[in-house]
mmCIF file of C-alpha atoms in Angstrom:
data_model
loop_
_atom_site.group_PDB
_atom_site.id
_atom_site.type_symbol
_atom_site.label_atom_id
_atom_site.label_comp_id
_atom_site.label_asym_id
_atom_site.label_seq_id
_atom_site.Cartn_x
_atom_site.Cartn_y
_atom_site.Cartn_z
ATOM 1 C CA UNK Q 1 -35.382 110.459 50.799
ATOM 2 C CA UNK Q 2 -32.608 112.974 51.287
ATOM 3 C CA UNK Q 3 -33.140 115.177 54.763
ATOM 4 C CA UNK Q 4 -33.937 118.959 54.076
ATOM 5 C CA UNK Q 5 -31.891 121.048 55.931
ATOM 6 C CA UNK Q 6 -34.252 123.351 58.378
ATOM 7 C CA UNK Q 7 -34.409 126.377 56.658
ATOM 8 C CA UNK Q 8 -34.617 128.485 60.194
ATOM 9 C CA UNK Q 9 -31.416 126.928 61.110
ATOM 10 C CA UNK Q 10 -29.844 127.721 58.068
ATOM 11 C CA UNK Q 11 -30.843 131.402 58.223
ATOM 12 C CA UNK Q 12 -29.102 131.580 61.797
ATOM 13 C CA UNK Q 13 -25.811 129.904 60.724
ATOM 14 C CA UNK Q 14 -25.213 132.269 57.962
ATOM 15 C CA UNK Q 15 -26.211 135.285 60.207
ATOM 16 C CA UNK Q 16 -23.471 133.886 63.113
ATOM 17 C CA UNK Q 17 -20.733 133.643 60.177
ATOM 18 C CA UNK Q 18 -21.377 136.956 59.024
ATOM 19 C CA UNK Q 19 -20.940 138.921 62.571
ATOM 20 C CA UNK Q 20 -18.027 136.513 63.407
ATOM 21 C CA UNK Q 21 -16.095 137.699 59.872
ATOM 22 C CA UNK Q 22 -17.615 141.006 61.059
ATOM 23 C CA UNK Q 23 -16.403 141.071 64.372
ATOM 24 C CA UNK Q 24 -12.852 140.197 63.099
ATOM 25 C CA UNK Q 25 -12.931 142.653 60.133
ATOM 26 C CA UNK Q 26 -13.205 145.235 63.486
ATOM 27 C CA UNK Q 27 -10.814 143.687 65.636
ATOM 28 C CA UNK Q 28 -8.389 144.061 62.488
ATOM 29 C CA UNK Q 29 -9.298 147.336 61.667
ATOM 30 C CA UNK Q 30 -8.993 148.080 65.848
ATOM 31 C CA UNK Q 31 -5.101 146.429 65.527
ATOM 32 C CA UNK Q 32 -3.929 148.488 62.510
ATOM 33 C CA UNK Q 33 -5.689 151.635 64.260
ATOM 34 C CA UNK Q 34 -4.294 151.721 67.035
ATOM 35 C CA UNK Q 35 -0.527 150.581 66.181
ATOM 36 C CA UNK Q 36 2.006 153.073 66.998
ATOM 37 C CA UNK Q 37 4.392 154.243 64.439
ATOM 38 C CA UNK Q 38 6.460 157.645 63.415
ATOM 39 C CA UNK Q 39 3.288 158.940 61.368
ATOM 40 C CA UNK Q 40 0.981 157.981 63.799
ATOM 41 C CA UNK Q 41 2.531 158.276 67.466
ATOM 42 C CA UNK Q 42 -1.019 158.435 68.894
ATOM 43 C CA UNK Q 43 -0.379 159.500 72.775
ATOM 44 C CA UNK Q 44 2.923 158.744 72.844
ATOM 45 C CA UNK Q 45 5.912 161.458 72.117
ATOM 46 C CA UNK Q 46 8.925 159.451 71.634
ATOM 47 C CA UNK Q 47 12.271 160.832 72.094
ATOM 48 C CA UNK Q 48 12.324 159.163 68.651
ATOM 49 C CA UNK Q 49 10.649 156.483 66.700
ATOM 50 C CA UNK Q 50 12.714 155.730 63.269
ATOM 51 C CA UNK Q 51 10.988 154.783 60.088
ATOM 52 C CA UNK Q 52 9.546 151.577 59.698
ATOM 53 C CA UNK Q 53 9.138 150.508 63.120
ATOM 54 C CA UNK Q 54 5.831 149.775 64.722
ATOM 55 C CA UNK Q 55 3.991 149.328 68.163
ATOM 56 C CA UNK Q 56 1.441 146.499 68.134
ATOM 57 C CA UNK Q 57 -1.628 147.215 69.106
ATOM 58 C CA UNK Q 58 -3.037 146.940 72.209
ATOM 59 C CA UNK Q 59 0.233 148.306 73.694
ATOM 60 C CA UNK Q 60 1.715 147.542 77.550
ATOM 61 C CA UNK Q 61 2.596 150.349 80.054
ATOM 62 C CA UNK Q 62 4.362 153.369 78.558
ATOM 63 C CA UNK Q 63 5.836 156.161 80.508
ATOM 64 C CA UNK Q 64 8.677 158.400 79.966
ATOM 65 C CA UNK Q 65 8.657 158.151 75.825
ATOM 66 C CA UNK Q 66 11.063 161.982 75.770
ATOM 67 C CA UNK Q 67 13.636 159.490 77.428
ATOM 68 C CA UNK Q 68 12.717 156.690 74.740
ATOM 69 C CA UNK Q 69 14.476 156.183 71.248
ATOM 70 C CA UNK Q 70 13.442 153.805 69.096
ATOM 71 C CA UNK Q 71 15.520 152.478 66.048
ATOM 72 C CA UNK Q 72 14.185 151.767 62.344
ATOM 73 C CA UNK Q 73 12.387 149.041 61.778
ATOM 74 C CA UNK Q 74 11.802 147.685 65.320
ATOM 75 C CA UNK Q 75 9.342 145.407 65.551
ATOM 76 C CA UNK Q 76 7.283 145.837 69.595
ATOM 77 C CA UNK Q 77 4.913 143.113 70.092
ATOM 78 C CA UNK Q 78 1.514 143.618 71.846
ATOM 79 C CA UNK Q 79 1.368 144.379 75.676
ATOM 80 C CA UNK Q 80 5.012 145.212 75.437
ATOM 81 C CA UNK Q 81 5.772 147.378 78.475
ATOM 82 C CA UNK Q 82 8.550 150.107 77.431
ATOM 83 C CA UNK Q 83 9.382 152.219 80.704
ATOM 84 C CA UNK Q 84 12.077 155.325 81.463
ATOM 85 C CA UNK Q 85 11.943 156.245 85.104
ATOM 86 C CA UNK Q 86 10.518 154.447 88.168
ATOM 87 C CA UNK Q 87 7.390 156.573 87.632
ATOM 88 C CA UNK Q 88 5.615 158.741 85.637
ATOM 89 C CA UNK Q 89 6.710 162.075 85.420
ATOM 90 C CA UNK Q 90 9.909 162.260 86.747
ATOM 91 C CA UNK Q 91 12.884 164.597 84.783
ATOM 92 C CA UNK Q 92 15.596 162.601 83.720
ATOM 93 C CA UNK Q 93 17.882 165.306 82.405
ATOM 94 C CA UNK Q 94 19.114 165.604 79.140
ATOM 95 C CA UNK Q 95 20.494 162.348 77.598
ATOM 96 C CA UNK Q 96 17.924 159.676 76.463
ATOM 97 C CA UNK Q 97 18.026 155.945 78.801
ATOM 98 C CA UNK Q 98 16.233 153.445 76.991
ATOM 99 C CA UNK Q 99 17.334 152.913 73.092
ATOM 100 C CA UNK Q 100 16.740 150.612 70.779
ATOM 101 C CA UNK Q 101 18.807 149.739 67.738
ATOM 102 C CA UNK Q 102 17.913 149.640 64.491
ATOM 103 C CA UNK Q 103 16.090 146.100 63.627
ATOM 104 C CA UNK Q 104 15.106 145.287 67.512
ATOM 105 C CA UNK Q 105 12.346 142.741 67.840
ATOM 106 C CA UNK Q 106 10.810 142.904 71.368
ATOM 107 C CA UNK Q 107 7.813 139.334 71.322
ATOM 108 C CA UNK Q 108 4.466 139.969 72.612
ATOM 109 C CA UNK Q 109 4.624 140.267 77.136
ATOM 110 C CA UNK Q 110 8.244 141.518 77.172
ATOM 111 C CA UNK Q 111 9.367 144.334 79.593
ATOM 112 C CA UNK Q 112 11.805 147.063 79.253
ATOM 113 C CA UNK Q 113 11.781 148.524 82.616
ATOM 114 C CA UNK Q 114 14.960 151.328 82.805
ATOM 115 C CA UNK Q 115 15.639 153.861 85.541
ATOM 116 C CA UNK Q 116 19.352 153.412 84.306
ATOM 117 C CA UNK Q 117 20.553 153.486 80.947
ATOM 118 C CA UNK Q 118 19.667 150.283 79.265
ATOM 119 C CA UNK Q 119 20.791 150.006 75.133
ATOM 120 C CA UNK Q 120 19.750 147.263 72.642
ATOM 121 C CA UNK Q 121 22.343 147.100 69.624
ATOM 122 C CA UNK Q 122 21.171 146.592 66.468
ATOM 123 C CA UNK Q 123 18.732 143.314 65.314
ATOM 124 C CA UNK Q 124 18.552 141.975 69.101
ATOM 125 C CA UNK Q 125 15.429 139.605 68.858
ATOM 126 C CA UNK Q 126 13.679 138.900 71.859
ATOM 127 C CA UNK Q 127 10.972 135.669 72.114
ATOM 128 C CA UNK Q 128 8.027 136.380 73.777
ATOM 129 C CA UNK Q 129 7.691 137.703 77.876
ATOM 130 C CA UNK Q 130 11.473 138.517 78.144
ATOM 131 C CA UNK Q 131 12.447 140.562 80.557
ATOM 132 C CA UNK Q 132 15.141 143.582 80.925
ATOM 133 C CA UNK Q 133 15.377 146.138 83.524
ATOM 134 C CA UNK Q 134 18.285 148.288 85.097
ATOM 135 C CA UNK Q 135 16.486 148.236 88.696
ATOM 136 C CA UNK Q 136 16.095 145.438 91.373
ATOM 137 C CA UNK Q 137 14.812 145.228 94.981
ATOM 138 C CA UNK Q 138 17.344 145.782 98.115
ATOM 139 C CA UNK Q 139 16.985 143.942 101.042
ATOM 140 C CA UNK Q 140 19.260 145.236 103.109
ATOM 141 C CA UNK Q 141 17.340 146.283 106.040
ATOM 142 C CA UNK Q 142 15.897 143.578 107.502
ATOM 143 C CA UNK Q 143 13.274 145.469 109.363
ATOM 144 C CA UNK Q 144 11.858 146.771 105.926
ATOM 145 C CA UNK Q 145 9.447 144.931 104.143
ATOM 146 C CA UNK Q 146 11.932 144.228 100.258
ATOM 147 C CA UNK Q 147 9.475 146.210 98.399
ATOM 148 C CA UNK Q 148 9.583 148.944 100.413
ATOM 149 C CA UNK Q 149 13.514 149.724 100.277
ATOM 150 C CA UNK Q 150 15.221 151.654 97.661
ATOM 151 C CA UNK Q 151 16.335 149.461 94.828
ATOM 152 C CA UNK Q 152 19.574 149.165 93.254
ATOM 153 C CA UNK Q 153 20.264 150.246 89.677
ATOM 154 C CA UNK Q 154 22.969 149.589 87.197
ATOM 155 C CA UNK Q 155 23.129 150.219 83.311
ATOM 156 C CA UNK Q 156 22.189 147.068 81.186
ATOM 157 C CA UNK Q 157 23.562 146.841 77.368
ATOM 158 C CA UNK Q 158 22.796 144.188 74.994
ATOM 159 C CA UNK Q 159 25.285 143.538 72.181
ATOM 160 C CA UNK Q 160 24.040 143.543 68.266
ATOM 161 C CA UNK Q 161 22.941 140.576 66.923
ATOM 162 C CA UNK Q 162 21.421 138.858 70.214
ATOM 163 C CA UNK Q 163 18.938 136.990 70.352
ATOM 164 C CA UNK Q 164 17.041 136.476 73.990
ATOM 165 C CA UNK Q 165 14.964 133.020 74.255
ATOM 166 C CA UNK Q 166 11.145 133.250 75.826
ATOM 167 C CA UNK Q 167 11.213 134.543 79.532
ATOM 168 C CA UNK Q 168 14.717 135.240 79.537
ATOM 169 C CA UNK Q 169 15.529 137.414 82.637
ATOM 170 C CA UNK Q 170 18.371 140.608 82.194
ATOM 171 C CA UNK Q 171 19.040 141.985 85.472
ATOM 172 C CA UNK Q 172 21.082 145.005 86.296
ATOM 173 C CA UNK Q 173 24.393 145.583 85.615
ATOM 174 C CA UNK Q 174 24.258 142.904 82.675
ATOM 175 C CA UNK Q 175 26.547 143.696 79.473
ATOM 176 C CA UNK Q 176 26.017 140.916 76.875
ATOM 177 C CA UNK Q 177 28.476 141.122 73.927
ATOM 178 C CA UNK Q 178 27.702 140.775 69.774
ATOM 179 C CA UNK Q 179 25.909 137.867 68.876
ATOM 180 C CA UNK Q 180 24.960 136.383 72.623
ATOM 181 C CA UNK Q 181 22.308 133.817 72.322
ATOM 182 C CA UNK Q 182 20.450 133.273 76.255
ATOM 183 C CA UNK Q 183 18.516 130.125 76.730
ATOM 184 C CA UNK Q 184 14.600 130.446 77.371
ATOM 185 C CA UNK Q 185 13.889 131.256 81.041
ATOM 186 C CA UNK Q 186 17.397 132.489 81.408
ATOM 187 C CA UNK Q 187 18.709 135.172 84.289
ATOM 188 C CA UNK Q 188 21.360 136.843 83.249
ATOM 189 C CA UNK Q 189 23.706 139.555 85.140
ATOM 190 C CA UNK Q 190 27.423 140.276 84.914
ATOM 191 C CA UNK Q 191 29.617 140.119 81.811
ATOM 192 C CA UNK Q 192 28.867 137.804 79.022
ATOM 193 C CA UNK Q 193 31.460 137.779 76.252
ATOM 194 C CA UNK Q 194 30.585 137.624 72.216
ATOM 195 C CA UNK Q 195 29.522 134.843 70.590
ATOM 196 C CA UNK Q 196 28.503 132.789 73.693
ATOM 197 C CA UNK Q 197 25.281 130.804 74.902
ATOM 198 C CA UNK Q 198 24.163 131.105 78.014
ATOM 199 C CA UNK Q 199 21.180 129.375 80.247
ATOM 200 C CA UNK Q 200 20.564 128.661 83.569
ATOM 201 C CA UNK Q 201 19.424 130.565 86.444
ATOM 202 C CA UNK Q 202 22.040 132.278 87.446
ATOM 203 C CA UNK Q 203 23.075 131.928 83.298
ATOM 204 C CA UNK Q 204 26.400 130.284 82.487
ATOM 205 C CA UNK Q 205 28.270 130.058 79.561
ATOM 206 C CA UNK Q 206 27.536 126.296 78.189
ATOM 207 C CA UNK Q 207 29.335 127.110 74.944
ATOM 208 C CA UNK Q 208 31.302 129.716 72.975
ATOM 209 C CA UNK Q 209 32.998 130.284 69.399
ATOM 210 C CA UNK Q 210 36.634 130.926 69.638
ATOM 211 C CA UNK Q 211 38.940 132.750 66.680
ATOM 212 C CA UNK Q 212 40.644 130.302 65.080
ATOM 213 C CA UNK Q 213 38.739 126.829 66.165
ATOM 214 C CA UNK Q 214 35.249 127.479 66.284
ATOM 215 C CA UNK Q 215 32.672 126.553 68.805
ATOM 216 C CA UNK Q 216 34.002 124.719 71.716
ATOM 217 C CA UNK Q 217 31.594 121.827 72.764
ATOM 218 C CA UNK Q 218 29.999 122.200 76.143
ATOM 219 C CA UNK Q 219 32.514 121.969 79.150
ATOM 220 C CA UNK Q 220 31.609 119.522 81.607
ATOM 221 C CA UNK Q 221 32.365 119.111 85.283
ATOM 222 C CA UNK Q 222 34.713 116.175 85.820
ATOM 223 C CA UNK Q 223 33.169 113.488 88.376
ATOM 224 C CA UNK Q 224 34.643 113.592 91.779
ATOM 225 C CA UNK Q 225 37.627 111.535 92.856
ATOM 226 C CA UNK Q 226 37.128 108.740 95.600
ATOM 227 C CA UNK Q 227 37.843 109.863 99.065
ATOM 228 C CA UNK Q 228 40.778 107.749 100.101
ATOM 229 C CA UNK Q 229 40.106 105.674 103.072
ATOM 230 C CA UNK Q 230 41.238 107.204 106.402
ATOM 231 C CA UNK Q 231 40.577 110.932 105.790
ATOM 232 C CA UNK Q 232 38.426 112.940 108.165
ATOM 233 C CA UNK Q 233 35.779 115.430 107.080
ATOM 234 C CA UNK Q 234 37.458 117.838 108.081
ATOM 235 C CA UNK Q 235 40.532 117.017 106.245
ATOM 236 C CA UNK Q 236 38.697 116.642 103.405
ATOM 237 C CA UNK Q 237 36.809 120.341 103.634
ATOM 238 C CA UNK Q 238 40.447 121.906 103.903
ATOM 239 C CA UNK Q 239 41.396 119.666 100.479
ATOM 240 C CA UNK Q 240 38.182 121.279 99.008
ATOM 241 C CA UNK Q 241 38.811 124.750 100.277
ATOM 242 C CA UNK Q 242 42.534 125.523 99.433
ATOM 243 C CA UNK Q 243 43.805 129.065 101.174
ATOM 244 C CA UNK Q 244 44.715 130.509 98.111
ATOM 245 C CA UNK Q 245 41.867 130.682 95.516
ATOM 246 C CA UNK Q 246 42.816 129.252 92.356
ATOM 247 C CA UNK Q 247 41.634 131.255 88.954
ATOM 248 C CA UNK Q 248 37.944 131.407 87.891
ATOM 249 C CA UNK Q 249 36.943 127.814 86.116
ATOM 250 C CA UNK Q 250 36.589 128.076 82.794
ATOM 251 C CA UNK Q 251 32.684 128.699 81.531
ATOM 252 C CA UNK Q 252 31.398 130.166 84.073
ATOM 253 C CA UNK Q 253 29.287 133.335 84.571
ATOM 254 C CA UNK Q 254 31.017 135.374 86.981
ATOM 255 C CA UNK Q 255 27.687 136.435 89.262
ATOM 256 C CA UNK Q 256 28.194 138.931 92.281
ATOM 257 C CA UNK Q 257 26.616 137.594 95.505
ATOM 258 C CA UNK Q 258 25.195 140.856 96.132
ATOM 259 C CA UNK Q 259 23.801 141.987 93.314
#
């Protein structure tokens, strides 16, 4: 004969499927609730929000918003952290110094940390935890702890039609051109023309599309020559270390030791 089902242990299944679809009917209802957008800013008083765009609920750290402007159509990820100033409260005079183009996608964990001005063209997408900010710590005195010492700062810009990999770093001071694409887990600073791909930590240009013939493969280091017999080390340091520096090698990130 067929096993009966207990009917108690029916009864208590049904009950635990109806407060889970409960529970996320709420945490739905909680998401589209508390989403920021231009008709419903909740706390927040944007410079300006354009149409279209939204703030996913639950939101990161927000501070600053009168120096914020955000583009149409953005799309801000949960726990995004969108920040103008070094703290709360501060006047930053009349011009706004974080904007976002129209289009921007910013993934779920990114930061936008800017003291300086920092500007996203239009449609820059952003994966997930990426990470953009116009300050970084000094550690110039060497009797003061690094987080203790006033930072450096330096305007960031991001060129239209970017597109930043997960945990990509920006650091000060970085101006990426149209259509840069940065490899996940990427630092960036310095100049980074159009069209290029960069990775690495510091980033370097691995490849690049060129008017006229298209993209250029990656360029690769050529393998060392022997070391002819007879020469001394030191010989061979002053054959490695010419007097006169020749020009910058081709597809490289220029990166400032300093900085």
């Amino acid at each position: 004969m067929p096993m009966t089902r207990n009917p108690l242990a029916t009864l208590a299944a049904l009950r635990r499927r109806a407060v889970s679809r409960a529970v996320h009917r709420g945490a739905r209802w909680v998401r589209d609730a508390g989403a920021v957008t231009a008709a419903r800013p909740g706390p927040y008083r944007f410079g300006a929000i354009g149409e279209g765009t939204r703030l996913a609920y639950p939101q990161g750290t927000v501070f600053g918003e009168q120096w914020i402007r955000l583009g149409e159509h953005c799309v801000i990820g949960e726990q995004v952290t969108l920040t103008a100033g070094m703290m709360p409260g501060l006047d930053l005079g009349p011009d706004p110094v974080l904007l976002l183009g129209n289009g921007v996608v910013l993934g779920r964990g990114s930061h936008v940390v800017a003291s300086r001005r920092v500007v996203f063209g239009d449609d820059v997408f952003c994966g997930p935890y990426v990470y953009v900010t116009s300050d970084n710590h000094s550690y110039d005195d060497v009797t003061q702890p690094v987080g203790r010492q006033w930072p450096r700062t330096a305007p960031v810009e991001i060129g239209s039609g970017s597109w930043l990999g997960a945990g990509a770093v920006i650091l000060p001071g970085a101006r990426l051109g149209r259509n840069v694409v940065v490899a996940a887990g990427a630092v960036v600073r310095g100049e980074v023309p159009d069209h290029a791909v960069v990775a690495g930590a510091p980033a370097r240009i691995v490849r690049r599309w060129e008017p006229g013939t298209g993209w250029q493969p990656p360029l690769r280091t050529p393998a060392p020559e022997p070391v002819p017999e007879g020469v001394t080390p030191e010989q061979l340091r002053a054959l490695a270390s010419p007097a006169v520096p020749g020009p910058e090698r081709p597809g490289t990130l220029d990166v400032p030791a300093d900085r």
